[in-house]
Coordinates of C-alpha atoms in Angstrom, one line a residue:
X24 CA -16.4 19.9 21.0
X25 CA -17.1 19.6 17.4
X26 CA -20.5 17.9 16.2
X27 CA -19.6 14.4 14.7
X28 CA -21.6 14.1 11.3
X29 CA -22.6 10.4 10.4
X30 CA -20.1 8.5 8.3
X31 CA -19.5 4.9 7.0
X32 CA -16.3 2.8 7.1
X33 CA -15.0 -0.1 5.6
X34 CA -12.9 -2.6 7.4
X35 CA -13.7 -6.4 6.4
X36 CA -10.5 -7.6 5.8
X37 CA -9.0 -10.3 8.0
X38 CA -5.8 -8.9 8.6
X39 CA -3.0 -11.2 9.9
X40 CA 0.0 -9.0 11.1
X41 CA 3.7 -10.2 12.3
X42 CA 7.3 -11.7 11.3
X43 CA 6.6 -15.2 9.8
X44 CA 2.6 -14.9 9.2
X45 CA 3.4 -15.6 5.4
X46 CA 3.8 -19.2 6.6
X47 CA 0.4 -19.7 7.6
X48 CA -0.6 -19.4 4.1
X49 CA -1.3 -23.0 3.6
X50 CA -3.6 -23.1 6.6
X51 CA -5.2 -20.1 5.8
X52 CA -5.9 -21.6 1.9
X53 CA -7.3 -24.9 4.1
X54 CA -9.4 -22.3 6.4
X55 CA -11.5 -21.0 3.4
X56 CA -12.6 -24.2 1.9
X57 CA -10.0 -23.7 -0.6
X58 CA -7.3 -26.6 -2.4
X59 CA -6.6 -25.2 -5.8
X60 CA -4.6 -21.8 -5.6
X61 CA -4.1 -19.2 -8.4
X62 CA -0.7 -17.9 -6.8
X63 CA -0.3 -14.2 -8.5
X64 CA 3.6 -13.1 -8.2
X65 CA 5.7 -10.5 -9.4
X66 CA 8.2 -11.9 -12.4
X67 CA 11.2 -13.6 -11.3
X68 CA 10.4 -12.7 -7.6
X69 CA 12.4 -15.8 -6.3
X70 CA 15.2 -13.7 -7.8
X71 CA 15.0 -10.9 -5.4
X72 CA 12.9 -11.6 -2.5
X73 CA 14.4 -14.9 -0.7
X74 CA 11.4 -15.0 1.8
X75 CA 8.7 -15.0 -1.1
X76 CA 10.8 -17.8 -2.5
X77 CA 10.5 -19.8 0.1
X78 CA 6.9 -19.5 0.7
X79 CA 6.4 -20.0 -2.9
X80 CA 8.0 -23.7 -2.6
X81 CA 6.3 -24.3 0.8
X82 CA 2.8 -23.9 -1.0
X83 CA 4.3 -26.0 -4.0
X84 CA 5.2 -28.6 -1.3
X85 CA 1.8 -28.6 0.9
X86 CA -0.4 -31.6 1.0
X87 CA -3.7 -31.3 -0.4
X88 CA -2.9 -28.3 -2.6
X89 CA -2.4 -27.4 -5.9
X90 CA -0.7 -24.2 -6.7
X91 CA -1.2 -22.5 -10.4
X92 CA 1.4 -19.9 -10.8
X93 CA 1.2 -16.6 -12.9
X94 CA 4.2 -13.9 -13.1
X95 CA 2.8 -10.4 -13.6
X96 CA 5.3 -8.6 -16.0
X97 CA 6.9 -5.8 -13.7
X98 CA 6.1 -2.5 -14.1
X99 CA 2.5 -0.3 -13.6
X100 CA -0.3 -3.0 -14.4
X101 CA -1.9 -2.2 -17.8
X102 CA -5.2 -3.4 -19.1
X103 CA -3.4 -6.1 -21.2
X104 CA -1.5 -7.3 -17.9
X105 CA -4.9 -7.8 -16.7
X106 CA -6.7 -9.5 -19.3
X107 CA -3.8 -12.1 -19.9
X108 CA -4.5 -12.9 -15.7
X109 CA -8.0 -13.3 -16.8
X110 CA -7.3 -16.1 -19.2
X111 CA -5.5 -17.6 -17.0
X112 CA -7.6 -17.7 -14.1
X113 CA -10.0 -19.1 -16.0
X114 CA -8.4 -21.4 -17.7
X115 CA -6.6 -22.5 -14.0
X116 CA -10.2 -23.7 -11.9
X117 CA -8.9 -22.1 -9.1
X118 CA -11.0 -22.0 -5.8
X119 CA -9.1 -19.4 -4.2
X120 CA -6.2 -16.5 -5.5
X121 CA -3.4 -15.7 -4.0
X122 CA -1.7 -12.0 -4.3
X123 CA 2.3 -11.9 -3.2
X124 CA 4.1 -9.2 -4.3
X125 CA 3.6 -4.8 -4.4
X126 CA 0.7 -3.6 -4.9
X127 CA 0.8 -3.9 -8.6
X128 CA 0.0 -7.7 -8.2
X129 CA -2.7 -6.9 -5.5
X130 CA -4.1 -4.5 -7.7
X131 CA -3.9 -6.6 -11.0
X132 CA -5.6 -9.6 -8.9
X133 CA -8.2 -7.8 -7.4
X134 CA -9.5 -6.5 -11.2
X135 CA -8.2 -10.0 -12.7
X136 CA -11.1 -12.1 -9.9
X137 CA -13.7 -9.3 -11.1
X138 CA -14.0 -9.7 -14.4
X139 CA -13.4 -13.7 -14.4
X140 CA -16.3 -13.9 -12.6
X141 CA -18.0 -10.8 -14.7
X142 CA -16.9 -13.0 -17.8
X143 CA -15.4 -10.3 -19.8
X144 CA -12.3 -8.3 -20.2
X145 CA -11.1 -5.3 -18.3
X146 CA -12.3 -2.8 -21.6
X147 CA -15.7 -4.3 -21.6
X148 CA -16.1 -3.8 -17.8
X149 CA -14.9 -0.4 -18.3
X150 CA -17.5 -0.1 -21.5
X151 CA -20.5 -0.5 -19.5
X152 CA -22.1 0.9 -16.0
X153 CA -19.8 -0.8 -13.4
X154 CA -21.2 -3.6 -11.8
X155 CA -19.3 -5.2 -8.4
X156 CA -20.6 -8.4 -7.7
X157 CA -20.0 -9.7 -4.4
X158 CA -16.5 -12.2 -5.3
X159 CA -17.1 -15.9 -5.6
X160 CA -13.7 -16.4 -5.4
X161 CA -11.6 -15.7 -1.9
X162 CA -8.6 -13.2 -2.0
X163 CA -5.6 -13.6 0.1
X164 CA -3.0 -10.8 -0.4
X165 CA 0.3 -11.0 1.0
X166 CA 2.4 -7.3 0.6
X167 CA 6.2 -7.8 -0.2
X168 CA 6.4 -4.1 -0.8
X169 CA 5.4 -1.3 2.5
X170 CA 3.6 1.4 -0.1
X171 CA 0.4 1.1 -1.3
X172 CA -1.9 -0.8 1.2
X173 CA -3.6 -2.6 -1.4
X174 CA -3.8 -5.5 0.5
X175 CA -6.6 -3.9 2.5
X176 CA -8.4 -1.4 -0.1
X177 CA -11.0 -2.1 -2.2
X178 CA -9.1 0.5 -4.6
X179 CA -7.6 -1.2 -8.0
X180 CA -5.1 1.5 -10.7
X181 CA -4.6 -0.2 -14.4
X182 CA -3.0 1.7 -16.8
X183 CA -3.8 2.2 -20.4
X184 CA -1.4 2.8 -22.6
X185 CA -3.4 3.3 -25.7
X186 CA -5.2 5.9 -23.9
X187 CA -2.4 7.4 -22.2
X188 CA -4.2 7.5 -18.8
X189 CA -4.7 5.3 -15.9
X190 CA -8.5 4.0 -14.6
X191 CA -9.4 3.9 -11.1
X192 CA -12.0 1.1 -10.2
X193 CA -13.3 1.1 -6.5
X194 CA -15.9 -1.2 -4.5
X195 CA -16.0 -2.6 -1.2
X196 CA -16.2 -6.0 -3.2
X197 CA -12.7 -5.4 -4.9
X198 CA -11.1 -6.1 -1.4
X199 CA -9.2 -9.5 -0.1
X200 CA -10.9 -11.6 2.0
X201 CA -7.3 -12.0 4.1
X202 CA -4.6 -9.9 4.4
X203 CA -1.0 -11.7 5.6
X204 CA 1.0 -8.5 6.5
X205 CA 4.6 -10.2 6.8
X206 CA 7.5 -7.5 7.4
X207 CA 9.9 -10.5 6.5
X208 CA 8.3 -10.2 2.9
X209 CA 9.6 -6.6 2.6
X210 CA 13.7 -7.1 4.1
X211 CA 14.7 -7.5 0.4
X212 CA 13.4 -4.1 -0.6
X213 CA 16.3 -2.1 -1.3
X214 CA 16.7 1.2 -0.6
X215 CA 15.2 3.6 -3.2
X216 CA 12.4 1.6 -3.4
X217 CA 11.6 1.3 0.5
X218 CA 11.9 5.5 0.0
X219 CA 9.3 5.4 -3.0
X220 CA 7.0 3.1 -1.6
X221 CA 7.6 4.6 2.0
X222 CA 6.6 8.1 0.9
X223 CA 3.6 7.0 -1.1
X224 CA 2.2 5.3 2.1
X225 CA 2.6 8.3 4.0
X226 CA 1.1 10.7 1.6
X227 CA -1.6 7.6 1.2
X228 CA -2.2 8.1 5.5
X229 CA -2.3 11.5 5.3
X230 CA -4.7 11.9 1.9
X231 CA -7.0 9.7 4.1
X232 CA -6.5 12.2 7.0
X233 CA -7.5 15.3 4.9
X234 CA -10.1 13.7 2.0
X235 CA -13.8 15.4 2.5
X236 CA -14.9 11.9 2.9
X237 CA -12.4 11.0 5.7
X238 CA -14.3 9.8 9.5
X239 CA -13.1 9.4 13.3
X240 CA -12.4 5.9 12.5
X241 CA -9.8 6.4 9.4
X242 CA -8.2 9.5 11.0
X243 CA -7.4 7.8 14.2
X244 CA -5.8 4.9 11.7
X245 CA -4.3 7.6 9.3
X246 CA -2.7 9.5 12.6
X247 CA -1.4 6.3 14.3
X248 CA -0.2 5.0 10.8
X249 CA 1.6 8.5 10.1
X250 CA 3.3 8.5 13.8
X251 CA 4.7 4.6 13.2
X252 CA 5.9 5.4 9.5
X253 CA 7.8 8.4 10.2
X254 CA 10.5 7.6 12.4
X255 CA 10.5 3.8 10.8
X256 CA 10.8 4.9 6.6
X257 CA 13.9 7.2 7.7
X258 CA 15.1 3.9 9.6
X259 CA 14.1 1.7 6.6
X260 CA 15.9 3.1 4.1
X261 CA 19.6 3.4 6.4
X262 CA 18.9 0.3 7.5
X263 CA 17.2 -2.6 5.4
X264 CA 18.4 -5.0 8.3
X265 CA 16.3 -3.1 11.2
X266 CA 13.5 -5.3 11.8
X267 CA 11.6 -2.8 14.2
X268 CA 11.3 0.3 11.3
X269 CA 10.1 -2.4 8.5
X270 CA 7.6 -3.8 10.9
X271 CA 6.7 0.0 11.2
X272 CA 6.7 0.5 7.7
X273 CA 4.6 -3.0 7.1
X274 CA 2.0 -1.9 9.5
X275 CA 1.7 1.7 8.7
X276 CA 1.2 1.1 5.3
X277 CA -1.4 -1.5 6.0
X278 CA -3.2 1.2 8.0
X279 CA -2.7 3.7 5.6
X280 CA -4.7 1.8 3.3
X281 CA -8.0 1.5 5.6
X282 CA -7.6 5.0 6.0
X283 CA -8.5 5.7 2.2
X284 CA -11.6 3.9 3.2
X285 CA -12.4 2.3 0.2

């Protein structure tokens, strides 16, 4: 038996898995104190994703909350994307923000609560030594794509254009608070994208199997997550209707985001 050399994980993220968990939203808002809800949402995602439409006029709807709501262009989040969410969590008084859509959004959040509270935009974080302040502000991400895992990381990707070149910002403080893993969110997905987002979970499970840094905790969450997502993407993508492979592909790609460990 090999010896096992000392190693840290990360998993503080409330995660909340299973078909119609996206509902509890509300509650979970009235859980964490919260009444006034900076909902982040891909553009025009009552257009294609019927689920996140419905949840989106449920929270409009719910007593004793107020719901501000900001469309993320679509596309790669860039450093402007992410300084005009600043403003606009600012401006909003917020108490708690709300993630629903791929892992763009959850990405774009997770650097848009940083540097409202940090009081400065995304360059002038990335201008100075990185500070990661524990958040002020509660996070509640809710997945509609199965790809990333970014619902669970404390990893956040913005793109500069300018620079040609994307920046990587990572901190156990960059995570959610809540994670609402909802396979209904994902049935809209059609199929190239459950393929691309599929395949970059995977590759995500098994980077985390592989990495120098990876422990016994990740790898038994990277293996599991790479065993579920297998069988379930090649499912997925024949069958957007199959509820079993995208409650695979939901949950593996969840996992495959612990197992990055950051």
């Amino acid at each position: 038996m090999d010896n096992i050399t000392a190693f840290n994980n990360h998993l503080p993220v409330k995660v909340r898995f299973g078909e119609g968990v996206a509902e509890t939203l509300p509650a979970v808002v009235a859980e964490l104190g919260a009444s006034k809800v900076f909902l982040m949402v891909d553009k025009d995602i009552e257009k294609f994703n019927p689920a996140a439409a419905k949840l989106i006029d449920q929270m409009n709807a719910a007593s004793g909350i107020t719901v501000t709501l900001f469309e993320k262009p679509a596309g790669e989040p860039t450093i402007q994307m992410v300084d005009d969410s600043i403003a606009a969590l600012k401006a909003a008084g917020s108490d708690v923000v709300v993630a629903l859509g791929g892992g763009s959004v959850i990405d774009t959040a997770k650097a848009a609560r940083l540097c409202a509270q940090l009081n400065c935009t995304f360059r002038e974080f990335q201008s100075k030594a990185p500070v990661y302040p524990a958040p002020t502000l509660p996070l509640i991400a809710l997945p509609t794509s199965a790809g990333t895992g970014s619902e669970v990381s404390g990893g956040s990707v913005i793109s500069d254009p300018e620079a040609g070149r994307k920046a990587g910002i990572a901190n156990g403080n960059l995570r959610a608070q809540v994670a609402l893993v909802d396979p209904v969110l994902t049935y809209s997905m059609p199929p190239s994208m459950t393929a691309n987002t599929g395949i970059d979970a995977l590759a995500q499970a098994i980077a985390g199997i592989i990495a120098k840094c990876s422990t016994p905790i990740g790898d038994a969450i990277g293996y599991e997550a790479v065993h579920m997502m297998t069988p379930a993407l090649v499912a997925a993508f024949k069958d957007g209707n199959d509820k079993s492979a995208r409650a695979g592909m939901a949950a593996g790609s969840m996992m495959a985001g612990l197992t990055m460990n950051i």
